[in-house]
PDB file of C-alpha atoms in Angstrom:
ATOM      1  CA  UNK A   1       0.332   0.008  -0.387  1.00 91.00           C
ATOM      2  CA  UNK A   2       0.605   3.920  -0.936  1.00 94.00           C
ATOM      3  CA  UNK A   3       0.217   6.105   1.165  1.00 96.00           C
ATOM      4  CA  UNK A   4      -0.013   9.468   0.289  1.00 97.00           C
ATOM      5  CA  UNK A   5      -0.773  12.861   1.899  1.00 97.00           C
ATOM      6  CA  UNK A   6      -2.270  15.714  -0.534  1.00 98.00           C
ATOM      7  CA  UNK A   7      -2.778  19.091   0.928  1.00 98.00           C
ATOM      8  CA  UNK A   8      -3.160  22.614  -0.385  1.00 97.00           C
ATOM      9  CA  UNK A   9      -4.334  26.096   0.952  1.00 96.00           C
ATOM     10  CA  UNK A  10      -7.873  26.984   0.617  1.00 95.00           C
ATOM     11  CA  UNK A  11      -8.867  27.899  -2.754  1.00 96.00           C
ATOM     12  CA  UNK A  12      -5.324  26.338  -4.059  1.00 97.00           C
ATOM     13  CA  UNK A  13      -7.086  23.453  -6.441  1.00 97.00           C
ATOM     14  CA  UNK A  14      -6.310  20.930  -3.771  1.00 97.00           C
ATOM     15  CA  UNK A  15     -10.233  19.121  -4.726  1.00 96.00           C
ATOM     16  CA  UNK A  16     -10.150  19.190  -8.095  1.00 97.00           C
ATOM     17  CA  UNK A  17      -6.846  16.896  -8.267  1.00 98.00           C
ATOM     18  CA  UNK A  18      -8.224  14.583  -5.470  1.00 98.00           C
ATOM     19  CA  UNK A  19     -11.734  14.403  -7.358  1.00 97.00           C
ATOM     20  CA  UNK A  20      -9.065  12.655 -10.322  1.00 98.00           C
ATOM     21  CA  UNK A  21      -7.174  11.456  -8.010  1.00 98.00           C
ATOM     22  CA  UNK A  22     -10.593   9.185  -7.177  1.00 98.00           C
ATOM     23  CA  UNK A  23     -11.250   9.050 -10.718  1.00 98.00           C
ATOM     24  CA  UNK A  24      -7.505   6.961 -11.512  1.00 98.00           C
ATOM     25  CA  UNK A  25      -8.591   5.096  -8.613  1.00 97.00           C
ATOM     26  CA  UNK A  26      -6.913   6.182  -5.678  1.00 97.00           C
ATOM     27  CA  UNK A  27      -8.471   5.430  -2.400  1.00 97.00           C
ATOM     28  CA  UNK A  28      -9.076   9.165  -1.295  1.00 98.00           C
ATOM     29  CA  UNK A  29      -9.969   9.319   2.980  1.00 97.00           C
ATOM     30  CA  UNK A  30     -10.616  12.886   3.305  1.00 97.00           C
ATOM     31  CA  UNK A  31     -10.290  15.033   6.486  1.00 95.00           C
ATOM     32  CA  UNK A  32     -12.928  17.677   6.018  1.00 93.00           C
ATOM     33  CA  UNK A  33     -15.798  14.702   5.439  1.00 95.00           C
ATOM     34  CA  UNK A  34     -14.106  12.591   8.422  1.00 96.00           C
ATOM     35  CA  UNK A  35     -14.228  16.056  10.782  1.00 93.00           C
ATOM     36  CA  UNK A  36     -18.219  16.605   9.595  1.00 93.00           C
ATOM     37  CA  UNK A  37     -18.435  12.810  10.532  1.00 94.00           C
ATOM     38  CA  UNK A  38     -16.698  12.939  13.763  1.00 94.00           C
ATOM     39  CA  UNK A  39     -19.591  16.008  15.314  1.00 93.00           C
ATOM     40  CA  UNK A  40     -22.720  14.321  13.932  1.00 93.00           C
ATOM     41  CA  UNK A  41     -25.357  14.312  16.441  1.00 93.00           C
ATOM     42  CA  UNK A  42     -24.598  11.491  18.824  1.00 93.00           C
ATOM     43  CA  UNK A  43     -21.436  11.006  18.584  1.00 94.00           C
ATOM     44  CA  UNK A  44     -18.555  12.243  21.613  1.00 94.00           C
ATOM     45  CA  UNK A  45     -16.682  14.975  19.271  1.00 94.00           C
ATOM     46  CA  UNK A  46     -20.481  16.351  18.792  1.00 95.00           C
ATOM     47  CA  UNK A  47     -20.633  16.403  22.275  1.00 96.00           C
ATOM     48  CA  UNK A  48     -17.225  18.021  23.319  1.00 96.00           C
ATOM     49  CA  UNK A  49     -18.071  20.520  21.087  1.00 96.00           C
ATOM     50  CA  UNK A  50     -21.845  21.409  22.884  1.00 95.00           C
ATOM     51  CA  UNK A  51     -19.535  21.078  26.135  1.00 96.00           C
ATOM     52  CA  UNK A  52     -16.835  23.462  24.892  1.00 95.00           C
ATOM     53  CA  UNK A  53     -18.983  25.812  23.208  1.00 95.00           C
ATOM     54  CA  UNK A  54     -22.081  26.258  24.855  1.00 94.00           C
ATOM     55  CA  UNK A  55     -25.558  25.286  22.885  1.00 93.00           C
ATOM     56  CA  UNK A  56     -25.852  28.498  21.430  1.00 93.00           C
ATOM     57  CA  UNK A  57     -23.381  26.918  18.452  1.00 94.00           C
ATOM     58  CA  UNK A  58     -26.614  24.339  17.197  1.00 94.00           C
ATOM     59  CA  UNK A  59     -28.960  25.204  14.953  1.00 92.00           C
ATOM     60  CA  UNK A  60     -33.291  25.329  15.313  1.00 90.00           C
ATOM     61  CA  UNK A  61     -32.268  21.906  14.229  1.00 91.00           C
ATOM     62  CA  UNK A  62     -30.560  20.755  16.695  1.00 90.00           C
ATOM     63  CA  UNK A  63     -26.994  19.811  14.341  1.00 90.00           C
ATOM     64  CA  UNK A  64     -23.768  22.082  14.560  1.00 93.00           C
ATOM     65  CA  UNK A  65     -23.743  25.406  13.489  1.00 93.00           C
ATOM     66  CA  UNK A  66     -21.409  24.901  10.840  1.00 89.00           C
ATOM     67  CA  UNK A  67     -21.162  28.889   9.452  1.00 87.00           C
ATOM     68  CA  UNK A  68     -21.795  29.813  13.410  1.00 90.00           C
ATOM     69  CA  UNK A  69     -18.586  27.792  14.781  1.00 92.00           C
ATOM     70  CA  UNK A  70     -16.346  29.248  11.553  1.00 88.00           C
ATOM     71  CA  UNK A  71     -16.773  32.765  12.455  1.00 87.00           C
ATOM     72  CA  UNK A  72     -16.092  32.292  16.026  1.00 90.00           C
ATOM     73  CA  UNK A  73     -13.059  29.887  14.837  1.00 89.00           C
ATOM     74  CA  UNK A  74     -11.638  32.031  12.394  1.00 84.00           C
ATOM     75  CA  UNK A  75     -11.583  35.184  13.966  1.00 84.00           C
ATOM     76  CA  UNK A  76     -10.253  33.465  16.970  1.00 88.00           C
ATOM     77  CA  UNK A  77      -7.652  31.959  17.436  1.00 87.00           C
ATOM     78  CA  UNK A  78      -7.491  30.274  21.007  1.00 93.00           C
ATOM     79  CA  UNK A  79     -11.422  28.860  19.623  1.00 93.00           C
ATOM     80  CA  UNK A  80      -9.836  27.426  16.585  1.00 90.00           C
ATOM     81  CA  UNK A  81      -7.055  25.296  18.680  1.00 92.00           C
ATOM     82  CA  UNK A  82     -10.187  24.288  21.503  1.00 95.00           C
ATOM     83  CA  UNK A  83     -12.055  22.643  18.578  1.00 95.00           C
ATOM     84  CA  UNK A  84      -8.845  21.139  16.890  1.00 92.00           C
ATOM     85  CA  UNK A  85      -8.078  19.721  20.183  1.00 94.00           C
ATOM     86  CA  UNK A  86     -11.253  17.688  19.837  1.00 95.00           C
ATOM     87  CA  UNK A  87     -11.555  17.255  16.283  1.00 94.00           C
ATOM     88  CA  UNK A  88      -7.845  16.532  15.004  1.00 92.00           C
ATOM     89  CA  UNK A  89      -7.348  13.321  17.532  1.00 93.00           C
ATOM     90  CA  UNK A  90     -11.667  11.580  16.070  1.00 93.00           C
ATOM     91  CA  UNK A  91     -10.389  12.517  12.290  1.00 94.00           C
ATOM     92  CA  UNK A  92      -6.820  10.311  12.882  1.00 92.00           C
ATOM     93  CA  UNK A  93      -9.044   7.736  14.014  1.00 93.00           C
ATOM     94  CA  UNK A  94     -11.297   8.128  11.833  1.00 95.00           C
ATOM     95  CA  UNK A  95      -8.780   7.896   8.589  1.00 95.00           C
ATOM     96  CA  UNK A  96      -7.414   5.178  10.104  1.00 94.00           C
ATOM     97  CA  UNK A  97     -10.253   3.198  10.132  1.00 96.00           C
ATOM     98  CA  UNK A  98     -10.751   3.782   6.528  1.00 96.00           C
ATOM     99  CA  UNK A  99      -6.857   3.020   5.521  1.00 96.00           C
ATOM    100  CA  UNK A 100      -7.128  -0.395   7.316  1.00 96.00           C
ATOM    101  CA  UNK A 101     -10.206  -0.978   5.055  1.00 96.00           C
ATOM    102  CA  UNK A 102      -8.648   0.004   2.364  1.00 96.00           C
ATOM    103  CA  UNK A 103      -5.332  -2.201   2.741  1.00 94.00           C
ATOM    104  CA  UNK A 104      -7.543  -5.122   3.964  1.00 96.00           C
ATOM    105  CA  UNK A 105      -9.858  -4.902   0.325  1.00 95.00           C
ATOM    106  CA  UNK A 106      -6.693  -4.369  -1.836  1.00 95.00           C
ATOM    107  CA  UNK A 107      -3.108  -4.454  -0.071  1.00 93.00           C
ATOM    108  CA  UNK A 108      -1.677  -2.509  -3.322  1.00 93.00           C
ATOM    109  CA  UNK A 109      -3.642   0.257  -3.196  1.00 95.00           C
ATOM    110  CA  UNK A 110      -2.380   4.167  -3.328  1.00 96.00           C
ATOM    111  CA  UNK A 111      -4.690   6.248  -0.700  1.00 97.00           C
ATOM    112  CA  UNK A 112      -4.247   9.841  -0.712  1.00 98.00           C
ATOM    113  CA  UNK A 113      -5.129  11.131   2.933  1.00 97.00           C
ATOM    114  CA  UNK A 114      -6.789  14.634   1.411  1.00 97.00           C
ATOM    115  CA  UNK A 115      -5.811  16.996   4.511  1.00 96.00           C
ATOM    116  CA  UNK A 116      -5.787  21.016   4.106  1.00 94.00           C
ATOM    117  CA  UNK A 117      -3.769  21.266   8.183  1.00 93.00           C
ATOM    118  CA  UNK A 118      -1.221  18.734   6.891  1.00 95.00           C
ATOM    119  CA  UNK A 119       1.658  20.925   7.326  1.00 96.00           C
ATOM    120  CA  UNK A 120       0.307  22.600  10.501  1.00 92.00           C
ATOM    121  CA  UNK A 121      -0.580  19.825  12.407  1.00 91.00           C
ATOM    122  CA  UNK A 122       2.738  18.225  11.693  1.00 93.00           C
ATOM    123  CA  UNK A 123       1.431  14.862   9.854  1.00 94.00           C
ATOM    124  CA  UNK A 124       3.815  14.762   6.533  1.00 94.00           C
ATOM    125  CA  UNK A 125       6.675  12.967   7.826  1.00 94.00           C
ATOM    126  CA  UNK A 126       3.451   9.720   8.441  1.00 94.00           C
ATOM    127  CA  UNK A 127       3.262   9.797   4.425  1.00 96.00           C
ATOM    128  CA  UNK A 128       5.833   8.622   1.946  1.00 95.00           C
ATOM    129  CA  UNK A 129       5.359  11.268  -0.341  1.00 97.00           C
ATOM    130  CA  UNK A 130       3.613  14.565  -0.158  1.00 98.00           C
ATOM    131  CA  UNK A 131       1.631  16.350  -2.757  1.00 98.00           C
ATOM    132  CA  UNK A 132       1.017  20.171  -2.332  1.00 98.00           C
ATOM    133  CA  UNK A 133      -1.153  21.813  -4.500  1.00 98.00           C
ATOM    134  CA  UNK A 134      -0.206  25.335  -4.684  1.00 98.00           C
ATOM    135  CA  UNK A 135      -0.939  28.078  -5.665  1.00 97.00           C
ATOM    136  CA  UNK A 136      -0.114  31.716  -4.702  1.00 96.00           C
ATOM    137  CA  UNK A 137      -1.798  33.092  -1.882  1.00 96.00           C
ATOM    138  CA  UNK A 138      -3.365  36.434  -3.499  1.00 95.00           C
ATOM    139  CA  UNK A 139      -4.363  34.044  -6.382  1.00 96.00           C
ATOM    140  CA  UNK A 140      -7.105  32.118  -3.789  1.00 97.00           C
ATOM    141  CA  UNK A 141      -8.717  35.530  -2.100  1.00 96.00           C
ATOM    142  CA  UNK A 142      -9.637  36.201  -5.463  1.00 96.00           C
ATOM    143  CA  UNK A 143     -11.062  33.048  -6.159  1.00 96.00           C
ATOM    144  CA  UNK A 144     -12.553  32.653  -2.613  1.00 96.00           C
ATOM    145  CA  UNK A 145     -14.197  35.929  -3.790  1.00 96.00           C
ATOM    146  CA  UNK A 146     -15.196  35.141  -6.725  1.00 95.00           C
ATOM    147  CA  UNK A 147     -16.171  31.468  -7.415  1.00 92.00           C
ATOM    148  CA  UNK A 148     -17.033  30.989  -2.959  1.00 92.00           C
ATOM    149  CA  UNK A 149     -18.650  34.138  -3.440  1.00 93.00           C
ATOM    150  CA  UNK A 150     -17.031  34.730   0.361  1.00 93.00           C
ATOM    151  CA  UNK A 151     -16.584  38.384   1.387  1.00 92.00           C
ATOM    152  CA  UNK A 152     -12.996  39.324   0.898  1.00 94.00           C
ATOM    153  CA  UNK A 153     -12.539  39.411   5.130  1.00 91.00           C
ATOM    154  CA  UNK A 154     -13.738  35.981   5.791  1.00 89.00           C
ATOM    155  CA  UNK A 155     -11.423  35.193   2.994  1.00 93.00           C
ATOM    156  CA  UNK A 156      -8.778  36.850   3.583  1.00 94.00           C
ATOM    157  CA  UNK A 157      -8.974  35.258   7.639  1.00 89.00           C
ATOM    158  CA  UNK A 158      -9.741  31.242   5.881  1.00 90.00           C
ATOM    159  CA  UNK A 159      -6.253  32.241   4.199  1.00 94.00           C
ATOM    160  CA  UNK A 160      -4.649  33.396   7.748  1.00 92.00           C
ATOM    161  CA  UNK A 161      -5.289  30.634   9.511  1.00 89.00           C
ATOM    162  CA  UNK A 162      -3.002  28.374   7.615  1.00 93.00           C
ATOM    163  CA  UNK A 163       0.051  27.823   6.892  1.00 95.00           C
ATOM    164  CA  UNK A 164       1.924  29.913   4.371  1.00 95.00           C
ATOM    165  CA  UNK A 165       2.940  29.344   1.382  1.00 95.00           C
ATOM    166  CA  UNK A 166       6.381  28.658   2.358  1.00 96.00           C
ATOM    167  CA  UNK A 167       5.392  26.648   4.393  1.00 97.00           C
ATOM    168  CA  UNK A 168       3.908  24.290   2.769  1.00 96.00           C
ATOM    169  CA  UNK A 169       6.570  23.707  -0.451  1.00 97.00           C
ATOM    170  CA  UNK A 170       8.682  23.371   2.046  1.00 97.00           C
ATOM    171  CA  UNK A 171       7.234  20.132   3.220  1.00 97.00           C
ATOM    172  CA  UNK A 172       6.517  19.049  -0.587  1.00 98.00           C
ATOM    173  CA  UNK A 173       7.510  15.618  -2.374  1.00 98.00           C
ATOM    174  CA  UNK A 174       5.580  16.846  -5.761  1.00 98.00           C
ATOM    175  CA  UNK A 175       4.176  20.103  -6.561  1.00 98.00           C
ATOM    176  CA  UNK A 176       1.339  20.220  -8.671  1.00 98.00           C
ATOM    177  CA  UNK A 177       0.445  23.800  -9.685  1.00 98.00           C
ATOM    178  CA  UNK A 178      -2.532  25.112  -9.018  1.00 97.00           C
ATOM    179  CA  UNK A 179      -2.553  28.268 -10.510  1.00 97.00           C
ATOM    180  CA  UNK A 180      -3.352  27.575 -14.363  1.00 96.00           C
ATOM    181  CA  UNK A 181      -7.196  25.775 -15.443  1.00 96.00           C
ATOM    182  CA  UNK A 182      -8.791  22.846 -14.217  1.00 97.00           C
ATOM    183  CA  UNK A 183      -7.461  21.249 -17.283  1.00 98.00           C
ATOM    184  CA  UNK A 184      -3.594  22.096 -16.126  1.00 98.00           C
ATOM    185  CA  UNK A 185      -4.338  20.801 -12.782  1.00 98.00           C
ATOM    186  CA  UNK A 186      -5.748  17.335 -14.085  1.00 98.00           C
ATOM    187  CA  UNK A 187      -3.059  16.720 -16.255  1.00 98.00           C
ATOM    188  CA  UNK A 188      -0.194  17.499 -13.937  1.00 98.00           C
ATOM    189  CA  UNK A 189      -2.689  14.939 -11.367  1.00 98.00           C
ATOM    190  CA  UNK A 190      -2.589  12.308 -14.538  1.00 98.00           C
ATOM    191  CA  UNK A 191       1.561  12.077 -14.680  1.00 98.00           C
ATOM    192  CA  UNK A 192       1.509  11.816 -10.716  1.00 98.00           C
ATOM    193  CA  UNK A 193      -0.992   8.500 -10.722  1.00 98.00           C
ATOM    194  CA  UNK A 194       0.953   7.646 -13.711  1.00 97.00           C
ATOM    195  CA  UNK A 195       4.452   7.490 -11.868  1.00 96.00           C
ATOM    196  CA  UNK A 196       3.037   6.421  -8.059  1.00 96.00           C
ATOM    197  CA  UNK A 197       1.493   3.362 -11.175  1.00 95.00           C
ATOM    198  CA  UNK A 198       4.669   2.757 -11.624  1.00 94.00           C
ATOM    199  CA  UNK A 199       6.442   2.224  -8.933  1.00 91.00           C
ATOM    200  CA  UNK A 200       3.861   0.598  -7.240  1.00 89.00           C
ATOM    201  CA  UNK A 201       4.422  -1.861 -10.193  1.00 88.00           C
ATOM    202  CA  UNK A 202       7.833  -2.234  -9.198  1.00 87.00           C
ATOM    203  CA  UNK A 203       7.681  -2.963  -5.748  1.00 82.00           C
ATOM    204  CA  UNK A 204       4.995  -6.265  -6.602  1.00 75.00           C
ATOM    205  CA  UNK A 205       7.550  -7.294  -9.274  1.00 71.00           C
ATOM    206  CA  UNK A 206      11.120  -6.304  -8.285  1.00 64.00           C
ATOM    207  CA  UNK A 207      12.529  -8.430 -11.494  1.00 58.00           C
TER     208      UNK A 207
END
């Protein structure tokens, strides 16, 4: 099994790369999906978030009000740290379970962990290969405003809460250029996949 870490700043194109890897046959473990599962109603994580931040973080249906929670944690560093202490251990547990299931199904699986905060949480050493989708922060800001309809202040806060471009690039084994079109990025992913498959096949048949 090959274990790949995939990351990139918000708005860099990481989701495009992840989708293409899944289409090509990778088992993609998405940390954002796991984070939502970790705080779903009835979970230990849900109860811990409500205990930590109060019932005002619930919507009318009794679910977490993610927009309200996001506004709080991206405006207040201490709140973000408190939330991460609850969520991150649960995400790692769920990710390990999904990886183990993938390995049981196919010992030669290529498992890609898509982790937005891979660098920030010090996980680079956990993976055989760290792939960073890179686009400059100024471009990512414009994308968040134009494509996701975020206001400029919120978009800037999201970017500021993540690692810098230099920190992310320093952790990279492979850098994919996300500054161009989706098609350009997909072509780079295809090239990376060909390399990963060749390495997997060489390990399976070293002669």
